Amino acid sequence: QVQLVESGGGSVQAGGSLTISCALSGYSHSTYCMAYFRITPNKEREGVAMFHGDGTTRYADSVKGRFTVSKASAQNTLTLYLQMNDLKSEDTAMYYCVADHRPFCPGLQVMSYYEYQGQGTQVTVSS
C-alpha cells in the first residue's frame, strides 16, 4: 500500500528558512513524479515545486530563487524535500505532497490529477 507521510512543518519568522519532507513508501514502480502544492488560509491553491522522475524540476514563479526541491532514494523509500528560504508571510499555507507513477507527469496545475496525496503539513510565517 502506497503511503505518503509528510513532516517538518512549523512556524518561522519572515526571512527565515524551513525544510519540509515527504516520504513515499510501499510503491511498486521505479519512477515517480512528486510535487508540493499548498493551500493558503484564503483557500487559494498553488502548485509550488515539482520533481519529475527524469530529474527535472519546476517551480511556481512565486517561489523561484527561494525554494529548492530535491529527492532521495533509500531502503524502498523515496523522500521529497522542499527547502524554503527567505520565507514570506504569503508562504503561510498547508503544504501537501503528491506523487504519481504514470509517464505523463501532472505538473503544477491541478493537485487532484496526482494518484497519491499526503496528509499535509502546516507552514506559518510571521512578519
Coordinates of C-alpha atoms in Angstrom, one line a residue:
Q1 CA 0.0 0.0 0.0
V2 CA 1.4 3.3 -1.1
Q3 CA 1.9 5.9 1.7
L4 CA 3.0 9.5 1.7
V5 CA 4.0 10.8 5.1
E6 CA 4.9 14.4 5.5
S7 CA 6.9 16.1 8.2
G8 CA 8.9 19.2 9.0
G9 CA 6.2 22.0 9.1
G10 CA 6.2 24.7 11.7
S11 CA 6.3 28.4 12.5
V12 CA 9.1 30.7 11.4
Q13 CA 9.7 34.4 11.1
A14 CA 9.7 36.2 7.8
G15 CA 13.1 35.9 6.2
G16 CA 13.8 32.5 7.8
S17 CA 14.1 29.1 6.4
L18 CA 12.4 25.8 6.8
T19 CA 12.6 22.3 5.2
I20 CA 9.7 20.0 4.8
S21 CA 9.8 16.5 3.6
C22 CA 7.6 13.7 2.3
A23 CA 8.3 10.0 2.4
L24 CA 6.8 7.7 -0.3
S25 CA 6.8 4.1 0.7
G26 CA 5.0 0.9 -0.4
Y27 CA 5.4 1.8 -4.1
S28 CA 5.9 -0.7 -6.9
H29 CA 7.1 1.4 -9.8
S30 CA 10.6 2.7 -10.3
T31 CA 9.8 6.3 -11.3
Y32 CA 7.5 8.8 -9.6
C33 CA 6.7 12.4 -10.3
M34 CA 6.4 14.2 -7.0
A35 CA 5.4 17.7 -6.2
Y36 CA 4.3 20.1 -3.5
F37 CA 1.1 22.0 -3.6
R38 CA -0.1 24.5 -1.0
I39 CA -3.5 25.8 0.2
T40 CA -3.5 29.2 1.8
P41 CA -5.8 30.4 4.6
N42 CA -7.8 32.1 1.9
K43 CA -8.2 28.7 0.2
E44 CA -6.0 29.6 -2.7
R45 CA -4.4 26.6 -4.2
E46 CA -1.0 26.7 -5.9
G47 CA 1.5 24.2 -7.3
V48 CA 4.8 25.1 -5.7
A49 CA 7.5 22.7 -6.9
M50 CA 7.8 19.5 -8.8
F51 CA 10.5 16.9 -9.2
H52 CA 10.0 14.8 -12.3
G53 CA 11.1 11.2 -12.5
D54 CA 13.7 12.1 -15.0
G55 CA 15.3 14.5 -12.6
T56 CA 14.0 17.8 -13.9
T57 CA 12.4 20.3 -11.6
R58 CA 9.8 23.0 -12.0
Y59 CA 8.8 25.9 -9.7
A60 CA 6.0 28.4 -9.4
D61 CA 7.1 31.9 -10.2
S62 CA 6.2 33.0 -6.6
V63 CA 8.9 30.7 -5.1
K64 CA 11.7 30.7 -7.8
G65 CA 15.0 31.5 -6.3
R66 CA 13.8 30.9 -2.8
F67 CA 12.6 27.3 -2.7
T68 CA 14.6 24.2 -3.8
V69 CA 13.1 20.7 -4.3
S70 CA 15.2 17.6 -4.2
K71 CA 14.6 13.9 -3.9
A72 CA 16.4 11.0 -2.3
S73 CA 16.0 7.2 -2.5
A74 CA 16.9 4.7 0.2
Q75 CA 15.6 1.5 1.5
N76 CA 12.5 1.4 -0.6
T77 CA 11.5 4.9 0.3
L78 CA 11.5 8.0 -1.9
T79 CA 11.8 11.2 0.0
L80 CA 11.0 14.6 -1.4
Y81 CA 12.5 17.6 0.3
L82 CA 11.4 21.2 -0.1
Q83 CA 14.0 23.7 1.2
M84 CA 12.3 27.0 1.7
N85 CA 14.4 30.1 2.2
D86 CA 13.6 33.8 2.6
L87 CA 10.1 32.9 3.7
K88 CA 7.4 35.5 3.4
S89 CA 4.0 35.8 5.2
E90 CA 2.3 34.9 1.9
D91 CA 4.0 31.5 2.1
T92 CA 1.8 30.6 5.0
A93 CA -0.2 27.6 3.9
M94 CA -0.9 23.9 4.4
Y95 CA 1.6 22.2 2.2
Y96 CA 0.6 18.9 0.5
C97 CA 2.9 16.4 -1.1
V98 CA 1.6 14.4 -4.1
A99 CA 3.0 11.6 -6.2
D100 CA 2.2 9.9 -9.5
H101 CA 3.9 7.0 -11.3
R102 CA 2.5 7.5 -14.8
P103 CA 4.8 8.6 -17.6
F104 CA 2.9 11.9 -18.1
C105 CA 3.7 14.0 -15.0
P106 CA 0.6 16.0 -14.0
G107 CA 2.7 19.1 -13.4
L108 CA 1.8 22.0 -11.1
Q109 CA -1.7 22.8 -12.4
V110 CA -4.1 20.5 -10.6
M111 CA -3.3 18.7 -7.4
S112 CA -6.2 16.2 -7.9
Y113 CA -4.5 14.8 -11.1
Y114 CA -2.0 13.1 -8.9
E115 CA -2.5 9.5 -7.7
Y116 CA -1.4 9.9 -4.2
Q117 CA -1.6 12.8 -1.6
G118 CA 0.0 13.2 1.8
Q119 CA -1.8 14.4 4.9
G120 CA -0.4 17.9 4.7
T121 CA 1.9 19.9 6.9
Q122 CA 1.3 23.4 8.1
V123 CA 3.9 26.2 7.5
T124 CA 3.3 29.5 9.2
V125 CA 5.4 32.6 8.5
S126 CA 5.0 35.5 10.8
S127 CA 6.1 39.0 9.9

